[in-house]
Amino acid sequence: MDRISKAIRTQIERTGEKEHASPLFLTSSFCFDDAEEMRAAFADENDNNIYSRFSNPNVQEFVDKMCILEGAEAGYATSSGMSAVFASFMSVLKAGDHLLCCKAIFGSTHTVITKYLPKYGIEYTYVPADKPEEWGKAIRPNTKMIFLETPTNPGLDIIDLEIAGKLSKKHGLILNVDNCFATPIAQLPIKYGADLVTHSATKWIDGQGRVLGGIVLGRKDLIKDIYLFCRSTGPALSPFNAWILSKSLDTLEVRMERHAFNAYFLADHLKGHEKISWLKYPFLDTHPQYAIAKKQMINGGGIICFELKGGLEAGRRFLDNLEMLSLTANLGDTRSIASHPASTTHAKLSEAERQEVNITPGLIRISAGLEKKEDILEDILNALNKA
Ligand SMILES: Cc1ncc(COP(=O)(O)O)c(C=O)c1O
């Protein structure tokens, strides 16, 4: 059976009520018939649920479906994408280890790597996203992991997963890929040698801007360590959010196809606009890493980004003149979203610091929603003309 069909047909075993949709197990803990059964559960001698910080049927259903979609051996779901990323670092790395990371990286991940990991004695080196063939030079005897995201947020750099996979294999490193922007519908990092795949399920996986969630998938031995770390430290996904996310997975493929279709339409119509100095979309042949995107992605995803010629002020005017698109700190929703990192999420950084993380003054990120593509385009064109 195809992985999409299999994921859709995977669900919690039906109860005596013969329900069609999965029931919701909103419970903090689970009961035992006797002391022996409880002892055996705590001794890991059976698979009984004990406590929802450890496991829960709704959370397990979401994990099972994601494992099928990503082609992963195992997974552990967390309360947000950041807790998934953090858990993947803290359970695998220890003091004295070194992490290699692509320079273009989501803001909070950048904060964890540069501010918190060093507090625990974990070193890092940033390497350029567009030159993975040079990353080998930065590998040290204590390098343990390569972490990257592709496409990157917000700049849409594409990193060659085949090169990263071969490099980590050659040096015995753990390759950890944030697959949030592509989703398993468009890209399968495990096929290229990723040992771990992290997700913010808050984005395309929920796809409707309702709940926070995250997940780490991959090698069974590594997931076991991540599970043990999370079981004690507590970033568990709530059963309610898992129930929502699990249902969302059933429509992920059809949604992502339409998001990508709309995003390509926008990119194709906006490229060359007089107010824009450059525009990027992974499946537009003008993207600097178009060939890599075509090699490793099934579609180009739902995000486009462009640079306004008028810089910071033009960015603010662009946002102010949008009538339909939402101004909100999220992406991957049914409703199209515009963001201007330089005046919002990255406003507190100096110009030099923004340059460091590739946030240019006029950078606009559009998350293409499921509205009719002509309506999204019209709103963007109107705002561009006034920017
Ligand atoms: C690429 C990427 N990774 C991780 C995260 C963090 O996810 P969350 O907001 O669910 O913690 C985000 C959020 O935008 C993201 O874009």
Short mmCIF file of C-alpha atoms and ligand atoms in Angstrom, two decimals:
data_model
loop_
_atom_site.label_atom_id
_atom_site.label_comp_id
_atom_site.label_asym_id
_atom_site.label_seq_id
_atom_site.Cartn_x
_atom_site.Cartn_y
_atom_site.Cartn_z
CA MET A 1 0.00 0.00 0.00
CA ASP A 2 1.23 3.53 -0.75
CA ARG A 3 2.55 5.40 2.33
CA ILE A 4 -0.16 8.07 2.00
CA SER A 5 -2.97 5.47 2.00
CA LYS A 6 -1.29 3.58 4.83
CA ALA A 7 -0.97 6.72 6.97
CA ILE A 8 -4.61 7.62 6.35
CA ARG A 9 -5.76 4.10 7.31
CA THR A 10 -3.59 3.98 10.47
CA GLN A 11 -5.48 4.66 13.66
CA ILE A 12 -6.07 3.59 17.24
CA GLU A 13 -7.71 0.18 17.53
CA ARG A 14 -11.51 0.53 17.46
CA THR A 15 -13.24 0.30 20.86
CA GLY A 16 -16.50 -1.56 21.65
CA GLU A 17 -18.42 1.55 20.53
CA LYS A 18 -17.31 0.83 16.92
CA GLU A 19 -16.50 4.50 16.29
CA HIS A 20 -15.12 5.46 12.86
CA ALA A 21 -12.96 8.42 13.92
CA SER A 22 -10.40 7.87 16.66
CA PRO A 23 -11.69 8.54 20.18
CA LEU A 24 -9.94 11.17 22.26
CA PHE A 25 -8.05 9.85 25.30
CA LEU A 26 -8.03 13.02 27.40
CA THR A 27 -6.52 11.44 30.47
CA SER A 28 -3.40 12.19 32.49
CA SER A 29 -2.85 8.59 33.59
CA PHE A 30 -3.93 5.00 32.95
CA CYS A 31 -5.15 2.28 35.36
CA PHE A 32 -3.84 -1.19 36.21
CA ASP A 33 -5.81 -4.26 37.24
CA ASP A 34 -3.35 -5.25 39.94
CA ALA A 35 0.03 -4.53 41.50
CA GLU A 36 1.81 -7.03 39.25
CA GLU A 37 0.52 -5.40 36.05
CA MET A 38 1.59 -1.99 37.37
CA ARG A 39 5.03 -3.28 38.37
CA ALA A 40 5.53 -4.83 34.92
CA ALA A 41 4.52 -1.56 33.17
CA PHE A 42 7.05 0.42 35.20
CA ALA A 43 9.70 -2.24 34.52
CA ASP A 44 9.07 -1.82 30.73
CA GLU A 45 7.98 -5.47 30.53
CA ASN A 46 4.79 -4.55 28.65
CA ASP A 47 3.60 -1.69 26.40
CA ASN A 48 0.91 -0.45 28.78
CA ASN A 49 0.40 3.29 28.98
CA ILE A 50 1.32 4.66 32.40
CA TYR A 51 1.11 8.43 32.28
CA SER A 52 0.50 10.87 29.41
CA ARG A 53 3.88 12.56 29.89
CA PHE A 54 5.35 9.19 28.79
CA SER A 55 2.82 7.99 26.22
CA ASN A 56 -0.83 8.30 25.21
CA PRO A 57 -2.86 6.52 22.50
CA ASN A 58 -3.65 9.73 20.58
CA VAL A 59 -0.02 10.81 20.65
CA GLN A 60 1.07 7.33 19.55
CA GLU A 61 -1.39 7.42 16.63
CA PHE A 62 0.12 10.72 15.45
CA VAL A 63 3.65 9.28 15.82
CA ASP A 64 2.72 6.09 13.93
CA LYS A 65 1.27 8.07 11.02
CA MET A 66 4.32 10.35 10.87
CA CYS A 67 6.68 7.35 10.92
CA ILE A 68 4.88 5.95 7.89
CA LEU A 69 5.03 9.27 6.05
CA GLU A 70 8.73 9.95 6.79
CA GLY A 71 9.84 6.31 6.46
CA ALA A 72 11.13 6.39 10.06
CA GLU A 73 11.69 3.52 12.50
CA ALA A 74 10.39 5.44 15.52
CA GLY A 75 9.32 8.85 16.79
CA TYR A 76 8.48 10.93 19.83
CA ALA A 77 5.98 13.80 19.68
CA THR A 78 6.49 17.00 21.65
CA SER A 79 4.57 20.10 22.65
CA SER A 80 6.13 22.33 19.95
CA GLY A 81 8.68 22.29 17.16
CA MET A 82 11.25 23.94 19.40
CA SER A 83 10.92 21.30 22.11
CA ALA A 84 11.48 18.68 19.39
CA VAL A 85 14.64 20.45 18.16
CA PHE A 86 15.88 21.01 21.73
CA ALA A 87 15.24 17.39 22.75
CA SER A 88 17.10 16.16 19.67
CA PHE A 89 20.15 18.18 20.79
CA MET A 90 20.04 17.51 24.52
CA SER A 91 19.52 13.78 24.37
CA VAL A 92 22.26 13.14 21.79
CA LEU A 93 24.93 15.77 22.57
CA LYS A 94 27.00 16.10 25.73
CA ALA A 95 29.59 18.53 27.11
CA GLY A 96 32.65 18.57 24.87
CA ASP A 97 30.73 17.63 21.71
CA HIS A 98 30.70 19.82 18.64
CA LEU A 99 27.70 20.58 16.41
CA LEU A 100 27.92 21.61 12.76
CA CYS A 101 24.96 23.68 11.67
CA CYS A 102 23.92 25.47 8.50
CA LYS A 103 24.10 29.23 9.02
CA ALA A 104 20.64 30.01 7.69
CA ILE A 105 18.47 28.63 10.46
CA PHE A 106 15.14 29.39 12.17
CA GLY A 107 15.55 32.19 14.78
CA SER A 108 14.74 30.20 17.94
CA THR A 109 16.99 27.33 16.83
CA HIS A 110 19.76 29.92 16.36
CA THR A 111 19.13 31.10 19.94
CA VAL A 112 19.29 27.55 21.34
CA ILE A 113 22.53 26.81 19.47
CA THR A 114 24.33 30.06 20.21
CA LYS A 115 22.99 30.92 23.69
CA TYR A 116 22.03 27.71 25.47
CA LEU A 117 24.11 24.83 24.08
CA PRO A 118 27.40 26.61 25.00
CA LYS A 119 26.13 26.81 28.62
CA TYR A 120 26.25 23.01 28.65
CA GLY A 121 29.70 22.87 27.06
CA ILE A 122 28.46 22.02 23.55
CA GLU A 123 30.40 23.83 20.82
CA TYR A 124 29.08 24.77 17.39
CA THR A 125 30.29 25.98 14.01
CA TYR A 126 28.04 27.61 11.43
CA VAL A 127 28.66 26.57 7.84
CA PRO A 128 27.22 28.20 4.68
CA ALA A 129 23.98 26.65 3.47
CA ASP A 130 24.96 26.93 -0.20
CA LYS A 131 28.36 25.17 0.11
CA PRO A 132 27.83 21.77 1.80
CA GLU A 133 30.77 20.40 -0.21
CA GLU A 134 33.00 22.60 2.01
CA TRP A 135 31.49 21.50 5.34
CA GLY A 136 34.07 18.72 5.71
CA LYS A 137 36.72 21.34 6.54
CA ALA A 138 34.78 22.36 9.68
CA ILE A 139 34.53 18.81 11.06
CA ARG A 140 36.61 18.28 14.21
CA PRO A 141 37.47 15.12 16.15
CA ASN A 142 34.66 15.97 18.63
CA THR A 143 31.99 16.73 15.99
CA LYS A 144 28.93 14.60 16.73
CA MET A 145 26.02 16.02 14.76
CA ILE A 146 25.12 17.98 11.63
CA PHE A 147 21.91 19.97 11.95
CA LEU A 148 20.28 21.68 9.01
CA GLU A 149 16.94 22.85 7.70
CA THR A 150 16.00 22.83 4.02
CA PRO A 151 14.33 24.88 2.63
CA THR A 152 15.52 27.37 5.24
CA ASN A 153 13.24 29.78 7.09
CA PRO A 154 12.81 32.52 5.89
CA GLY A 155 15.41 32.69 3.08
CA LEU A 156 14.45 29.45 1.24
CA ASP A 157 18.03 28.26 0.76
CA ILE A 158 18.13 24.65 -0.39
CA ILE A 159 20.77 22.35 1.06
CA ASP A 160 21.88 19.28 -0.85
CA LEU A 161 20.74 16.38 1.36
CA GLU A 162 22.72 13.85 -0.65
CA ILE A 163 26.00 15.67 0.12
CA ALA A 164 25.06 16.15 3.80
CA GLY A 165 24.07 12.47 4.07
CA LYS A 166 27.33 11.21 2.53
CA LEU A 167 29.42 13.55 4.69
CA SER A 168 27.79 12.48 7.93
CA LYS A 169 28.12 8.83 7.00
CA LYS A 170 31.80 9.22 6.10
CA HIS A 171 32.58 10.85 9.46
CA GLY A 172 30.16 8.77 11.57
CA LEU A 173 28.05 11.84 12.47
CA ILE A 174 24.36 12.07 13.27
CA LEU A 175 22.50 13.96 10.54
CA ASN A 176 19.53 15.85 11.98
CA VAL A 177 17.21 17.58 9.48
CA ASP A 178 14.42 20.06 10.25
CA ASN A 179 11.87 19.10 7.57
CA CYS A 180 9.26 21.67 8.61
CA PHE A 181 9.07 23.68 5.37
CA ALA A 182 8.95 20.74 2.96
CA THR A 183 6.88 18.26 5.05
CA PRO A 184 7.17 14.52 4.28
CA ILE A 185 4.90 15.12 1.29
CA ALA A 186 7.64 17.04 -0.53
CA GLN A 187 10.88 15.67 0.93
CA LEU A 188 12.15 12.53 2.69
CA PRO A 189 15.47 13.27 4.44
CA ILE A 190 15.83 9.68 5.77
CA LYS A 191 16.20 8.51 2.16
CA TYR A 192 19.35 10.64 1.96
CA GLY A 193 20.83 9.32 5.19
CA ALA A 194 19.25 11.53 7.88
CA ASP A 195 19.34 9.82 11.28
CA LEU A 196 16.84 12.24 12.81
CA VAL A 197 14.08 14.39 11.31
CA THR A 198 12.47 17.17 13.34
CA HIS A 199 9.22 19.00 12.67
CA SER A 200 7.23 21.92 13.89
CA ALA A 201 3.79 20.30 13.48
CA THR A 202 2.39 23.77 14.24
CA LYS A 203 2.96 24.71 10.59
CA TRP A 204 1.82 22.71 7.56
CA ILE A 205 1.05 19.55 9.52
CA ASP A 206 -1.74 21.23 11.47
CA GLY A 207 -2.21 23.47 8.47
CA GLN A 208 -5.04 25.40 10.01
CA GLY A 209 -3.31 27.58 12.59
CA ARG A 210 -4.89 25.88 15.61
CA VAL A 211 -2.39 24.01 17.77
CA LEU A 212 1.30 23.82 18.64
CA GLY A 213 3.11 20.53 18.24
CA GLY A 214 6.41 18.96 17.29
CA ILE A 215 7.96 15.60 16.58
CA VAL A 216 11.35 13.92 16.24
CA LEU A 217 11.56 10.84 14.01
CA GLY A 218 14.33 8.52 12.97
CA ARG A 219 16.67 5.81 14.24
CA LYS A 220 15.16 3.67 16.98
CA ASP A 221 18.21 3.87 19.28
CA LEU A 222 18.31 7.67 19.10
CA ILE A 223 14.54 8.02 19.57
CA LYS A 224 14.80 5.82 22.67
CA ASP A 225 17.24 8.36 24.18
CA ILE A 226 14.98 11.24 23.14
CA TYR A 227 11.99 9.49 24.71
CA LEU A 228 13.88 8.96 27.99
CA PHE A 229 14.99 12.61 28.02
CA CYS A 230 11.44 13.88 27.34
CA ARG A 231 9.79 11.43 29.72
CA SER A 232 11.80 13.01 32.56
CA THR A 233 11.84 16.64 31.40
CA GLY A 234 8.19 16.89 30.29
CA PRO A 235 7.69 18.47 26.83
CA ALA A 236 4.89 15.98 26.02
CA LEU A 237 2.37 16.68 23.26
CA SER A 238 -1.16 17.01 24.65
CA PRO A 239 -3.57 14.24 23.58
CA PHE A 240 -6.00 16.86 22.29
CA ASN A 241 -3.36 18.46 20.06
CA ALA A 242 -2.27 14.99 18.91
CA TRP A 243 -5.87 14.15 17.95
CA ILE A 244 -6.07 17.37 15.90
CA LEU A 245 -2.67 16.80 14.25
CA SER A 246 -3.41 13.18 13.50
CA LYS A 247 -6.60 14.10 11.65
CA SER A 248 -4.73 16.87 9.82
CA LEU A 249 -2.29 14.31 8.43
CA ASP A 250 -5.11 12.68 6.45
CA THR A 251 -5.37 15.81 4.29
CA LEU A 252 -1.68 16.76 4.27
CA GLU A 253 -0.97 15.56 0.74
CA VAL A 254 -3.95 17.28 -0.90
CA ARG A 255 -3.33 20.46 1.07
CA MET A 256 0.39 20.57 0.26
CA GLU A 257 -0.26 20.00 -3.43
CA ARG A 258 -2.60 23.00 -3.48
CA HIS A 259 -0.33 25.18 -1.32
CA ALA A 260 2.55 24.43 -3.69
CA PHE A 261 0.37 25.06 -6.76
CA ASN A 262 -0.69 28.46 -5.38
CA ALA A 263 2.86 29.35 -4.30
CA TYR A 264 4.27 28.55 -7.75
CA PHE A 265 1.53 30.64 -9.39
CA LEU A 266 2.38 33.61 -7.15
CA ALA A 267 6.13 33.24 -7.71
CA ASP A 268 5.71 32.98 -11.47
CA HIS A 269 3.50 36.08 -11.65
CA LEU A 270 5.51 38.22 -9.22
CA LYS A 271 9.01 37.51 -10.55
CA GLY A 272 10.39 40.51 -12.38
CA HIS A 273 7.91 42.93 -10.72
CA GLU A 274 9.35 46.46 -10.77
CA LYS A 275 9.19 46.83 -6.97
CA ILE A 276 11.03 43.55 -6.32
CA SER A 277 14.80 43.09 -6.63
CA TRP A 278 14.74 39.28 -6.32
CA LEU A 279 12.22 36.54 -5.63
CA LYS A 280 12.81 32.96 -4.53
CA TYR A 281 10.72 29.84 -4.83
CA PRO A 282 12.44 26.41 -4.83
CA PHE A 283 10.73 25.23 -8.03
CA LEU A 284 11.26 28.46 -9.99
CA ASP A 285 14.18 27.96 -12.38
CA THR A 286 15.73 31.26 -11.26
CA HIS A 287 16.28 29.89 -7.72
CA PRO A 288 20.07 29.54 -7.19
CA GLN A 289 19.65 25.92 -6.02
CA TYR A 290 16.83 25.01 -8.41
CA ALA A 291 18.58 21.83 -9.59
CA ILE A 292 19.01 20.58 -6.01
CA ALA A 293 15.39 21.41 -5.16
CA LYS A 294 14.21 19.46 -8.21
CA LYS A 295 16.44 16.52 -7.25
CA GLN A 296 15.29 16.16 -3.64
CA MET A 297 11.82 17.70 -3.47
CA ILE A 298 8.54 16.44 -4.87
CA ASN A 299 7.04 19.94 -4.92
CA GLY A 300 8.42 23.38 -4.10
CA GLY A 301 6.40 23.88 -0.89
CA GLY A 302 4.05 26.69 0.06
CA ILE A 303 6.44 29.57 0.83
CA ILE A 304 7.82 32.26 -1.44
CA CYS A 305 10.07 35.14 -0.42
CA PHE A 306 11.16 38.32 -2.14
CA GLU A 307 13.14 41.48 -1.50
CA LEU A 308 11.44 44.86 -1.87
CA LYS A 309 13.62 47.47 -3.56
CA GLY A 310 12.47 50.12 -1.05
CA GLY A 311 13.91 48.27 1.99
CA LEU A 312 12.55 48.51 5.54
CA GLU A 313 10.01 51.30 4.92
CA ALA A 314 8.69 49.62 1.77
CA GLY A 315 8.26 46.42 3.81
CA ARG A 316 6.14 48.24 6.39
CA ARG A 317 4.05 49.93 3.66
CA PHE A 318 3.57 46.57 1.93
CA LEU A 319 2.17 45.00 5.11
CA ASP A 320 -0.05 48.05 5.79
CA ASN A 321 -1.61 47.87 2.33
CA LEU A 322 -2.54 44.20 2.34
CA GLU A 323 -6.29 43.74 2.65
CA MET A 324 -6.76 39.97 2.61
CA LEU A 325 -3.49 38.37 3.69
CA SER A 326 -3.05 37.97 7.44
CA LEU A 327 -0.25 39.67 9.35
CA THR A 328 0.57 37.00 11.89
CA ALA A 329 3.58 35.17 13.32
CA ASN A 330 2.86 31.82 11.72
CA LEU A 331 2.99 30.03 8.38
CA GLY A 332 1.42 26.99 6.83
CA ASP A 333 -2.23 27.96 7.27
CA THR A 334 -5.28 27.68 5.00
CA ARG A 335 -5.20 31.49 5.00
CA SER A 336 -2.32 33.26 3.25
CA ILE A 337 0.10 35.08 5.53
CA ALA A 338 2.65 37.84 4.91
CA SER A 339 5.57 38.64 7.18
CA HIS A 340 8.37 41.21 7.17
CA PRO A 341 11.09 39.82 9.46
CA ALA A 342 13.21 43.04 9.60
CA SER A 343 10.42 45.09 11.21
CA THR A 344 8.93 42.27 13.33
CA THR A 345 10.60 39.01 14.43
CA HIS A 346 14.14 40.31 13.84
CA ALA A 347 13.57 44.02 14.65
CA LYS A 348 15.63 43.87 17.85
CA LEU A 349 18.77 42.73 16.00
CA SER A 350 21.26 45.25 14.65
CA GLU A 351 21.56 45.60 10.87
CA ALA A 352 24.83 43.61 11.04
CA GLU A 353 23.20 40.82 13.06
CA ARG A 354 20.32 40.67 10.59
CA GLN A 355 22.80 40.37 7.73
CA GLU A 356 24.46 37.52 9.64
CA VAL A 357 21.21 35.50 9.53
CA ASN A 358 20.33 36.63 5.99
CA ILE A 359 17.47 38.93 6.97
CA THR A 360 17.64 41.77 4.46
CA PRO A 361 15.69 45.03 5.08
CA GLY A 362 13.02 44.47 2.44
CA LEU A 363 12.61 40.70 2.83
CA ILE A 364 8.97 39.59 2.63
CA ARG A 365 7.85 35.99 3.29
CA ILE A 366 4.53 34.82 1.92
CA SER A 367 2.87 31.61 3.09
CA ALA A 368 0.48 30.69 0.29
CA GLY A 369 -2.90 29.64 1.67
CA LEU A 370 -5.76 27.78 0.07
CA GLU A 371 -7.73 30.81 -1.12
CA LYS A 372 -8.17 31.10 -4.90
CA LYS A 373 -4.73 31.89 -6.32
CA GLU A 374 -5.99 34.94 -8.25
CA ASP A 375 -7.30 36.52 -5.04
CA ILE A 376 -3.97 36.07 -3.24
CA LEU A 377 -2.11 37.53 -6.22
CA GLU A 378 -4.45 40.53 -6.50
CA ASP A 379 -3.95 41.44 -2.83
CA ILE A 380 -0.15 41.18 -3.13
CA LEU A 381 -0.07 43.20 -6.37
CA ASN A 382 -2.22 45.98 -4.85
CA ALA A 383 0.03 46.19 -1.79
CA LEU A 384 3.17 46.10 -3.96
CA ASN A 385 1.94 49.00 -6.04
CA LYS A 386 1.56 51.10 -2.87
CA ALA A 387 4.81 49.91 -1.24
C1 LIG B 1 11.88 25.67 10.43
C2 LIG B 1 11.26 25.77 11.78
N1 LIG B 1 11.68 24.94 12.75
C3 LIG B 1 11.15 24.98 14.00
C4 LIG B 1 10.17 25.90 14.32
C5 LIG B 1 9.64 25.95 15.73
O1 LIG B 1 8.36 25.43 15.80
P1 LIG B 1 7.31 25.80 16.97
O2 LIG B 1 6.89 27.21 16.75
O3 LIG B 1 6.22 24.80 16.77
O4 LIG B 1 8.02 25.64 18.27
C6 LIG B 1 9.70 26.77 13.34
C7 LIG B 1 8.66 27.76 13.65
O5 LIG B 1 8.38 28.65 12.85
C8 LIG B 1 10.26 26.71 12.04
O6 LIG B 1 9.85 27.52 11.04
#
